[in-house]
């Protein structure tokens, strides 16, 4: 019974945060508040539902992508491009990991920490 009370309090907290908005905002905030507390109270069930939700989201995202680009069911499937992995030399060339703020750690030490790879 305490879990049900905690979930209800989470829903009420979401409702309070959404009071200044419209009906849609209230519903969304209440659902997020109750769902967040429910996922804390029931972690195994939350993981199961999250995995199922991700599978469904991927399925509908693919359907939407194919609809936008006009792919028919019998056509060859379009592959999304992959994000290239940056090696150490590319990161140094484009300046990823450069520290621009002044702090108590010397610059050479900070660069050694940031560029550990």
mmCIF file of N, CA and C in Angstrom:
data_model
loop_
_atom_site.group_PDB
_atom_site.id
_atom_site.type_symbol
_atom_site.label_atom_id
_atom_site.label_comp_id
_atom_site.label_asym_id
_atom_site.label_seq_id
_atom_site.Cartn_x
_atom_site.Cartn_y
_atom_site.Cartn_z
ATOM 1 N N UNK A 1 0.795 -1.200 0.000
ATOM 2 C CA UNK A 1 0.000 0.000 0.000
ATOM 3 C C UNK A 1 0.852 1.285 0.000
ATOM 4 N N UNK A 2 2.035 1.285 0.644
ATOM 5 C CA UNK A 2 2.846 2.502 0.593
ATOM 6 C C UNK A 2 3.291 2.857 -0.824
ATOM 7 N N UNK A 3 3.488 1.848 -1.666
ATOM 8 C CA UNK A 3 3.904 2.140 -3.041
ATOM 9 C C UNK A 3 2.817 2.873 -3.800
ATOM 10 N N UNK A 4 1.569 2.459 -3.572
ATOM 11 C CA UNK A 4 0.451 3.125 -4.242
ATOM 12 C C UNK A 4 0.373 4.583 -3.799
ATOM 13 N N UNK A 5 0.589 4.821 -2.511
ATOM 14 C CA UNK A 5 0.591 6.186 -2.010
ATOM 15 C C UNK A 5 1.717 7.014 -2.596
ATOM 16 N N UNK A 6 2.891 6.407 -2.739
ATOM 17 C CA UNK A 6 4.027 7.124 -3.316
ATOM 18 C C UNK A 6 3.751 7.482 -4.775
ATOM 19 N N UNK A 7 3.151 6.558 -5.510
ATOM 20 C CA UNK A 7 2.823 6.823 -6.912
ATOM 21 C C UNK A 7 1.788 7.938 -7.004
ATOM 22 N N UNK A 8 0.808 7.931 -6.098
ATOM 23 C CA UNK A 8 -0.204 8.987 -6.098
ATOM 24 C C UNK A 8 0.418 10.343 -5.774
ATOM 25 N N UNK A 9 1.360 10.366 -4.836
ATOM 26 C CA UNK A 9 2.034 11.622 -4.505
ATOM 27 C C UNK A 9 2.860 12.119 -5.692
ATOM 28 N N UNK A 10 3.503 11.202 -6.409
ATOM 29 C CA UNK A 10 4.238 11.588 -7.619
ATOM 30 C C UNK A 10 3.317 12.176 -8.666
ATOM 31 N N UNK A 11 2.141 11.582 -8.833
ATOM 32 C CA UNK A 11 1.169 12.121 -9.775
ATOM 33 C C UNK A 11 0.670 13.491 -9.359
ATOM 34 N N UNK A 12 0.424 13.666 -8.047
ATOM 35 C CA UNK A 12 -0.008 14.972 -7.553
ATOM 36 C C UNK A 12 1.084 16.025 -7.725
ATOM 37 N N UNK A 13 2.329 15.635 -7.509
ATOM 38 C CA UNK A 13 3.438 16.574 -7.712
ATOM 39 C C UNK A 13 3.498 17.009 -9.178
ATOM 40 N N UNK A 14 3.329 16.063 -10.081
ATOM 41 C CA UNK A 14 3.299 16.410 -11.500
ATOM 42 C C UNK A 14 2.138 17.317 -11.842
ATOM 43 N N UNK A 15 0.984 17.060 -11.218
ATOM 44 C CA UNK A 15 -0.182 17.909 -11.455
ATOM 45 C C UNK A 15 0.069 19.328 -10.956
ATOM 46 N N UNK A 16 0.711 19.448 -9.799
ATOM 47 C CA UNK A 16 1.019 20.777 -9.267
ATOM 48 C C UNK A 16 1.977 21.520 -10.193
ATOM 49 N N UNK A 17 2.989 20.817 -10.717
ATOM 50 C CA UNK A 17 3.917 21.462 -11.642
ATOM 51 C C UNK A 17 3.238 21.870 -12.949
ATOM 52 N N UNK A 18 2.201 21.154 -13.342
ATOM 53 C CA UNK A 18 1.529 21.449 -14.602
ATOM 54 C C UNK A 18 0.313 22.336 -14.480
ATOM 55 N N UNK A 19 0.036 22.877 -13.295
ATOM 56 C CA UNK A 19 -1.177 23.668 -13.100
ATOM 57 C C UNK A 19 -1.231 24.925 -13.952
ATOM 58 N N UNK A 20 -0.127 25.542 -14.223
ATOM 59 C CA UNK A 20 -0.144 26.807 -14.963
ATOM 60 C C UNK A 20 -0.303 26.610 -16.465
ATOM 61 N N UNK A 21 -0.291 25.387 -16.911
ATOM 62 C CA UNK A 21 -0.450 25.135 -18.336
ATOM 63 C C UNK A 21 -1.868 24.703 -18.669
ATOM 64 N N UNK A 22 -2.029 24.278 -19.877
ATOM 65 C CA UNK A 22 -3.328 23.804 -20.325
ATOM 66 C C UNK A 22 -3.564 22.369 -19.900
ATOM 67 N N UNK A 23 -4.652 21.807 -20.410
ATOM 68 C CA UNK A 23 -5.040 20.447 -20.055
ATOM 69 C C UNK A 23 -3.983 19.439 -20.500
ATOM 70 N N UNK A 24 -3.448 19.623 -21.693
ATOM 71 C CA UNK A 24 -2.436 18.692 -22.206
ATOM 72 C C UNK A 24 -1.203 18.682 -21.309
ATOM 73 N N UNK A 25 -0.754 19.861 -20.883
ATOM 74 C CA UNK A 25 0.420 19.955 -20.022
ATOM 75 C C UNK A 25 0.160 19.291 -18.673
ATOM 76 N N UNK A 26 -1.031 19.459 -18.136
ATOM 77 C CA UNK A 26 -1.377 18.811 -16.867
ATOM 78 C C UNK A 26 -1.350 17.298 -16.984
ATOM 79 N N UNK A 27 -1.895 16.787 -18.063
ATOM 80 C CA UNK A 27 -1.927 15.337 -18.257
ATOM 81 C C UNK A 27 -0.513 14.786 -18.407
ATOM 82 N N UNK A 28 0.311 15.456 -19.198
ATOM 83 C CA UNK A 28 1.687 14.996 -19.420
ATOM 84 C C UNK A 28 2.487 15.037 -18.125
ATOM 85 N N UNK A 29 2.434 16.144 -17.391
ATOM 86 C CA UNK A 29 3.208 16.266 -16.154
ATOM 87 C C UNK A 29 2.742 15.262 -15.106
ATOM 88 N N UNK A 30 1.417 15.055 -14.992
ATOM 89 C CA UNK A 30 0.899 14.083 -14.040
ATOM 90 C C UNK A 30 1.370 12.678 -14.402
ATOM 91 N N UNK A 31 1.342 12.357 -15.696
ATOM 92 C CA UNK A 31 1.791 11.031 -16.140
ATOM 93 C C UNK A 31 3.275 10.832 -15.878
ATOM 94 N N UNK A 32 4.072 11.861 -16.139
ATOM 95 C CA UNK A 32 5.519 11.752 -15.899
ATOM 96 C C UNK A 32 5.807 11.604 -14.416
ATOM 97 N N UNK A 33 5.100 12.368 -13.572
ATOM 98 C CA UNK A 33 5.312 12.261 -12.122
ATOM 99 C C UNK A 33 4.944 10.891 -11.590
ATOM 100 N N UNK A 34 3.765 10.396 -11.954
ATOM 101 C CA UNK A 34 3.337 9.083 -11.479
ATOM 102 C C UNK A 34 4.203 7.978 -12.086
ATOM 103 N N UNK A 35 4.543 8.105 -13.365
ATOM 104 C CA UNK A 35 5.377 7.089 -14.016
ATOM 105 C C UNK A 35 6.782 7.041 -13.457
ATOM 106 N N UNK A 36 7.333 8.207 -13.140
ATOM 107 C CA UNK A 36 8.679 8.237 -12.556
ATOM 108 C C UNK A 36 8.738 7.566 -11.208
ATOM 109 N N UNK A 37 7.758 7.852 -10.355
ATOM 110 C CA UNK A 37 7.737 7.215 -9.032
ATOM 111 C C UNK A 37 7.427 5.734 -9.165
ATOM 112 N N UNK A 38 6.549 5.371 -10.095
ATOM 113 C CA UNK A 38 6.239 3.957 -10.306
ATOM 114 C C UNK A 38 7.471 3.192 -10.785
ATOM 115 N N UNK A 39 8.299 3.835 -11.614
ATOM 116 C CA UNK A 39 9.510 3.148 -12.090
ATOM 117 C C UNK A 39 10.517 2.973 -10.965
ATOM 118 N N UNK A 40 10.480 3.855 -9.968
ATOM 119 C CA UNK A 40 11.349 3.679 -8.805
ATOM 120 C C UNK A 40 10.814 2.561 -7.911
ATOM 121 N N UNK A 41 9.486 2.502 -7.756
ATOM 122 C CA UNK A 41 8.879 1.487 -6.885
ATOM 123 C C UNK A 41 8.914 0.096 -7.510
ATOM 124 N N UNK A 42 8.792 0.005 -8.814
ATOM 125 C CA UNK A 42 8.752 -1.279 -9.515
ATOM 126 C C UNK A 42 9.799 -1.285 -10.628
ATOM 127 N N UNK A 43 11.088 -1.454 -10.309
ATOM 128 C CA UNK A 43 12.141 -1.315 -11.340
ATOM 129 C C UNK A 43 12.125 -2.424 -12.403
ATOM 130 N N UNK A 44 11.797 -3.665 -12.028
ATOM 131 C CA UNK A 44 11.792 -4.740 -13.039
ATOM 132 C C UNK A 44 10.697 -4.510 -14.072
ATOM 133 N N UNK A 45 9.512 -4.146 -13.600
ATOM 134 C CA UNK A 45 8.420 -3.885 -14.526
ATOM 135 C C UNK A 45 8.714 -2.662 -15.386
ATOM 136 N N UNK A 46 9.345 -1.650 -14.792
ATOM 137 C CA UNK A 46 9.688 -0.447 -15.555
ATOM 138 C C UNK A 46 10.672 -0.778 -16.666
ATOM 139 N N UNK A 47 11.643 -1.631 -16.371
ATOM 140 C CA UNK A 47 12.614 -2.015 -17.403
ATOM 141 C C UNK A 47 11.930 -2.777 -18.528
ATOM 142 N N UNK A 48 11.009 -3.680 -18.167
ATOM 143 C CA UNK A 48 10.298 -4.454 -19.179
ATOM 144 C C UNK A 48 9.473 -3.534 -20.082
ATOM 145 N N UNK A 49 8.739 -2.598 -19.467
ATOM 146 C CA UNK A 49 7.916 -1.684 -20.258
ATOM 147 C C UNK A 49 8.774 -0.720 -21.074
ATOM 148 N N UNK A 50 9.906 -0.312 -20.542
ATOM 149 C CA UNK A 50 10.798 0.581 -21.291
ATOM 150 C C UNK A 50 11.346 -0.128 -22.529
ATOM 151 N N UNK A 51 11.759 -1.388 -22.385
ATOM 152 C CA UNK A 51 12.257 -2.136 -23.539
ATOM 153 C C UNK A 51 11.171 -2.291 -24.594
ATOM 154 N N UNK A 52 9.959 -2.615 -24.145
ATOM 155 C CA UNK A 52 8.843 -2.752 -25.087
ATOM 156 C C UNK A 52 8.543 -1.423 -25.770
ATOM 157 N N UNK A 53 8.589 -0.333 -25.014
ATOM 158 C CA UNK A 53 8.353 0.989 -25.586
ATOM 159 C C UNK A 53 9.400 1.375 -26.610
ATOM 160 N N UNK A 54 10.673 1.030 -26.339
ATOM 161 C CA UNK A 54 11.731 1.340 -27.301
ATOM 162 C C UNK A 54 11.559 0.560 -28.593
ATOM 163 N N UNK A 55 11.151 -0.704 -28.490
ATOM 164 C CA UNK A 55 10.920 -1.511 -29.692
ATOM 165 C C UNK A 55 9.790 -0.906 -30.522
ATOM 166 N N UNK A 56 8.701 -0.530 -29.842
ATOM 167 C CA UNK A 56 7.569 0.067 -30.559
ATOM 168 C C UNK A 56 7.946 1.426 -31.162
ATOM 169 N N UNK A 57 8.705 2.234 -30.419
ATOM 170 C CA UNK A 57 9.121 3.539 -30.938
ATOM 171 C C UNK A 57 9.995 3.381 -32.175
ATOM 172 N N UNK A 58 10.907 2.403 -32.147
ATOM 173 C CA UNK A 58 11.766 2.166 -33.311
ATOM 174 C C UNK A 58 10.932 1.715 -34.506
ATOM 175 N N UNK A 59 9.943 0.857 -34.249
ATOM 176 C CA UNK A 59 9.088 0.375 -35.330
ATOM 177 C C UNK A 59 8.331 1.542 -35.973
ATOM 178 N N UNK A 60 7.722 2.390 -35.152
ATOM 179 C CA UNK A 60 6.949 3.498 -35.701
ATOM 180 C C UNK A 60 7.839 4.586 -36.300
ATOM 181 N N UNK A 61 9.042 4.760 -35.790
ATOM 182 C CA UNK A 61 9.975 5.702 -36.397
ATOM 183 C C UNK A 61 10.379 5.224 -37.787
ATOM 184 N N UNK A 62 10.596 3.927 -37.940
ATOM 185 C CA UNK A 62 10.926 3.365 -39.245
ATOM 186 C C UNK A 62 9.763 3.521 -40.213
ATOM 187 N N UNK A 63 8.552 3.282 -39.724
ATOM 188 C CA UNK A 63 7.372 3.445 -40.573
ATOM 189 C C UNK A 63 7.246 4.899 -41.022
ATOM 190 N N UNK A 64 7.435 5.831 -40.094
ATOM 191 C CA UNK A 64 7.353 7.251 -40.446
ATOM 192 C C UNK A 64 8.438 7.666 -41.421
ATOM 193 N N UNK A 65 9.658 7.173 -41.210
ATOM 194 C CA UNK A 65 10.769 7.481 -42.106
ATOM 195 C C UNK A 65 10.474 6.968 -43.510
ATOM 196 N N UNK A 66 9.994 5.731 -43.591
ATOM 197 C CA UNK A 66 9.674 5.154 -44.899
ATOM 198 C C UNK A 66 8.519 5.902 -45.562
ATOM 199 N N UNK A 67 7.550 6.365 -44.773
ATOM 200 C CA UNK A 67 6.436 7.122 -45.331
ATOM 201 C C UNK A 67 6.904 8.449 -45.909
ATOM 202 N N UNK A 68 7.782 9.146 -45.177
ATOM 203 C CA UNK A 68 8.267 10.448 -45.639
ATOM 204 C C UNK A 68 9.054 10.302 -46.939
ATOM 205 N N UNK A 69 9.866 9.255 -47.052
ATOM 206 C CA UNK A 69 10.697 9.072 -48.243
ATOM 207 C C UNK A 69 10.021 8.229 -49.316
ATOM 208 N N UNK A 70 8.781 7.835 -49.113
ATOM 209 C CA UNK A 70 8.015 7.147 -50.137
ATOM 210 C C UNK A 70 8.461 5.724 -50.409
ATOM 211 N N UNK A 71 8.944 5.026 -49.417
ATOM 212 C CA UNK A 71 9.381 3.648 -49.599
ATOM 213 C C UNK A 71 8.159 2.741 -49.508
ATOM 214 N N UNK A 72 7.998 1.879 -50.501
ATOM 215 C CA UNK A 72 6.893 0.926 -50.521
ATOM 216 C C UNK A 72 7.321 -0.361 -49.805
ATOM 217 N N UNK A 73 6.357 -1.211 -49.391
ATOM 218 C CA UNK A 73 6.719 -2.432 -48.667
ATOM 219 C C UNK A 73 7.661 -3.364 -49.424
ATOM 220 N N UNK A 74 7.601 -3.412 -50.757
ATOM 221 C CA UNK A 74 8.459 -4.306 -51.523
ATOM 222 C C UNK A 74 9.799 -3.702 -51.907
ATOM 223 N N UNK A 75 9.992 -2.418 -51.685
ATOM 224 C CA UNK A 75 11.229 -1.736 -52.076
ATOM 225 C C UNK A 75 12.378 -2.121 -51.149
ATOM 226 N N UNK A 76 13.587 -1.809 -51.643
ATOM 227 C CA UNK A 76 14.778 -2.027 -50.825
ATOM 228 C C UNK A 76 14.756 -1.052 -49.645
ATOM 229 N N UNK A 77 15.065 -1.551 -48.445
ATOM 230 C CA UNK A 77 15.048 -0.716 -47.248
ATOM 231 C C UNK A 77 16.220 0.251 -47.266
ATOM 232 N N UNK A 78 15.957 1.492 -46.875
ATOM 233 C CA UNK A 78 17.004 2.492 -46.781
ATOM 234 C C UNK A 78 17.745 2.322 -45.461
ATOM 235 N N UNK A 79 19.053 2.428 -45.497
ATOM 236 C CA UNK A 79 19.874 2.320 -44.300
ATOM 237 C C UNK A 79 20.234 3.710 -43.810
ATOM 238 N N UNK A 80 20.094 3.941 -42.521
ATOM 239 C CA UNK A 80 20.506 5.206 -41.942
ATOM 240 C C UNK A 80 22.028 5.240 -41.839
ATOM 241 N N UNK A 81 22.632 6.396 -42.085
ATOM 242 C CA UNK A 81 24.091 6.473 -41.981
ATOM 243 C C UNK A 81 24.538 6.335 -40.533
ATOM 244 N N UNK A 82 25.734 5.792 -40.355
ATOM 245 C CA UNK A 82 26.283 5.645 -39.009
ATOM 246 C C UNK A 82 27.126 6.861 -38.665
ATOM 247 N N UNK A 83 27.261 7.108 -37.386
ATOM 248 C CA UNK A 83 28.074 8.228 -36.915
ATOM 249 C C UNK A 83 29.520 7.750 -36.846
ATOM 250 N N UNK A 84 30.444 8.441 -37.517
ATOM 251 C CA UNK A 84 31.840 7.989 -37.494
ATOM 252 C C UNK A 84 32.450 8.170 -36.106
ATOM 253 N N UNK A 85 33.343 7.254 -35.752
ATOM 254 C CA UNK A 85 34.062 7.330 -34.486
ATOM 255 C C UNK A 85 35.312 8.180 -34.677
ATOM 256 N N UNK A 86 35.527 9.109 -33.780
ATOM 257 C CA UNK A 86 36.699 9.970 -33.871
ATOM 258 C C UNK A 86 37.857 9.347 -33.109
ATOM 259 N N UNK A 87 38.991 9.228 -33.768
ATOM 260 C CA UNK A 87 40.197 8.760 -33.104
ATOM 261 C C UNK A 87 40.890 9.907 -32.399
ATOM 262 N N UNK A 88 42.016 9.625 -31.774
ATOM 263 C CA UNK A 88 42.723 10.654 -31.006
ATOM 264 C C UNK A 88 43.198 11.795 -31.907
ATOM 265 N N UNK A 89 43.719 11.488 -33.087
ATOM 266 C CA UNK A 89 44.248 12.546 -33.947
ATOM 267 C C UNK A 89 43.131 13.451 -34.462
ATOM 268 N N UNK A 90 41.960 12.889 -34.786
ATOM 269 C CA UNK A 90 40.854 13.723 -35.244
ATOM 270 C C UNK A 90 40.348 14.608 -34.109
ATOM 271 N N UNK A 91 40.294 14.075 -32.899
ATOM 272 C CA UNK A 91 39.846 14.876 -31.758
ATOM 273 C C UNK A 91 40.800 16.027 -31.509
ATOM 274 N N UNK A 92 42.100 15.774 -31.628
ATOM 275 C CA UNK A 92 43.065 16.841 -31.415
ATOM 276 C C UNK A 92 42.977 17.879 -32.529
ATOM 277 N N UNK A 93 42.753 17.408 -33.777
ATOM 278 C CA UNK A 93 42.689 18.315 -34.910
ATOM 279 C C UNK A 93 41.513 19.272 -34.795
ATOM 280 N N UNK A 94 40.344 18.777 -34.377
ATOM 281 C CA UNK A 94 39.173 19.651 -34.296
ATOM 282 C C UNK A 94 39.036 20.305 -32.930
ATOM 283 N N UNK A 95 39.889 19.959 -31.982
ATOM 284 C CA UNK A 95 39.908 20.649 -30.700
ATOM 285 C C UNK A 95 38.963 20.102 -29.658
ATOM 286 N N UNK A 96 38.520 18.863 -29.792
ATOM 287 C CA UNK A 96 37.651 18.275 -28.777
ATOM 288 C C UNK A 96 38.482 18.018 -27.530
ATOM 289 N N UNK A 97 37.974 18.416 -26.403
ATOM 290 C CA UNK A 97 38.663 18.188 -25.141
ATOM 291 C C UNK A 97 39.577 19.316 -24.728
ATOM 292 N N UNK A 98 39.572 20.422 -25.456
ATOM 293 C CA UNK A 98 40.407 21.562 -25.079
ATOM 294 C C UNK A 98 39.748 22.294 -23.916
ATOM 295 N N UNK A 99 40.534 22.648 -22.955
ATOM 296 C CA UNK A 99 40.036 23.385 -21.801
ATOM 297 C C UNK A 99 40.304 24.869 -22.029
ATOM 298 N N UNK A 100 39.251 25.681 -21.950
ATOM 299 C CA UNK A 100 39.389 27.107 -22.167
ATOM 300 C C UNK A 100 39.246 27.911 -20.868
ATOM 301 N N UNK A 101 38.856 27.269 -19.784
ATOM 302 C CA UNK A 101 38.688 27.971 -18.520
ATOM 303 C C UNK A 101 39.974 27.897 -17.709
ATOM 304 N N UNK A 102 40.227 28.927 -16.939
ATOM 305 C CA UNK A 102 41.389 28.936 -16.068
ATOM 306 C C UNK A 102 40.977 28.378 -14.716
ATOM 307 N N UNK A 103 41.814 27.510 -14.183
ATOM 308 C CA UNK A 103 41.510 26.916 -12.892
ATOM 309 C C UNK A 103 42.769 26.691 -12.096
ATOM 310 N N UNK A 104 42.640 25.939 -11.024
ATOM 311 C CA UNK A 104 43.777 25.703 -10.148
ATOM 312 C C UNK A 104 44.694 24.603 -10.679
ATOM 313 N N UNK A 105 44.208 23.788 -11.642
ATOM 314 C CA UNK A 105 45.023 22.723 -12.204
ATOM 315 C C UNK A 105 45.798 23.294 -13.387
ATOM 316 N N UNK A 106 47.111 23.036 -13.479
ATOM 317 C CA UNK A 106 47.877 23.536 -14.625
ATOM 318 C C UNK A 106 47.320 23.013 -15.946
ATOM 319 N N UNK A 107 47.466 23.801 -17.004
ATOM 320 C CA UNK A 107 46.908 23.461 -18.304
ATOM 321 C C UNK A 107 47.432 22.132 -18.836
ATOM 322 N N UNK A 108 48.713 21.853 -18.677
ATOM 323 C CA UNK A 108 49.275 20.598 -19.183
ATOM 324 C C UNK A 108 48.651 19.401 -18.473
ATOM 325 N N UNK A 109 48.458 19.534 -17.168
ATOM 326 C CA UNK A 109 47.850 18.441 -16.402
ATOM 327 C C UNK A 109 46.400 18.229 -16.821
ATOM 328 N N UNK A 110 45.663 19.325 -17.023
ATOM 329 C CA UNK A 110 44.269 19.214 -17.440
ATOM 330 C C UNK A 110 44.170 18.595 -18.829
ATOM 331 N N UNK A 111 45.046 18.980 -19.764
ATOM 332 C CA UNK A 111 45.028 18.383 -21.096
ATOM 333 C C UNK A 111 45.375 16.904 -21.044
ATOM 334 N N UNK A 112 46.277 16.517 -20.142
ATOM 335 C CA UNK A 112 46.611 15.109 -19.990
ATOM 336 C C UNK A 112 45.412 14.321 -19.465
ATOM 337 N N UNK A 113 44.641 14.915 -18.547
ATOM 338 C CA UNK A 113 43.463 14.250 -17.991
ATOM 339 C C UNK A 113 42.382 14.123 -19.043
ATOM 340 N N UNK A 114 42.133 15.199 -19.796
ATOM 341 C CA UNK A 114 41.056 15.206 -20.777
ATOM 342 C C UNK A 114 41.390 14.308 -21.959
ATOM 343 N N UNK A 115 42.620 14.332 -22.446
ATOM 344 C CA UNK A 115 43.020 13.540 -23.616
ATOM 345 C C UNK A 115 43.679 12.233 -23.175
ATOM 346 N N UNK A 116 42.966 11.492 -22.359
ATOM 347 C CA UNK A 116 43.512 10.240 -21.834
ATOM 348 C C UNK A 116 43.603 9.145 -22.873
ATOM 349 N N UNK A 117 42.836 9.216 -23.947
ATOM 350 C CA UNK A 117 42.802 8.121 -24.923
ATOM 351 C C UNK A 117 44.045 8.102 -25.798
#
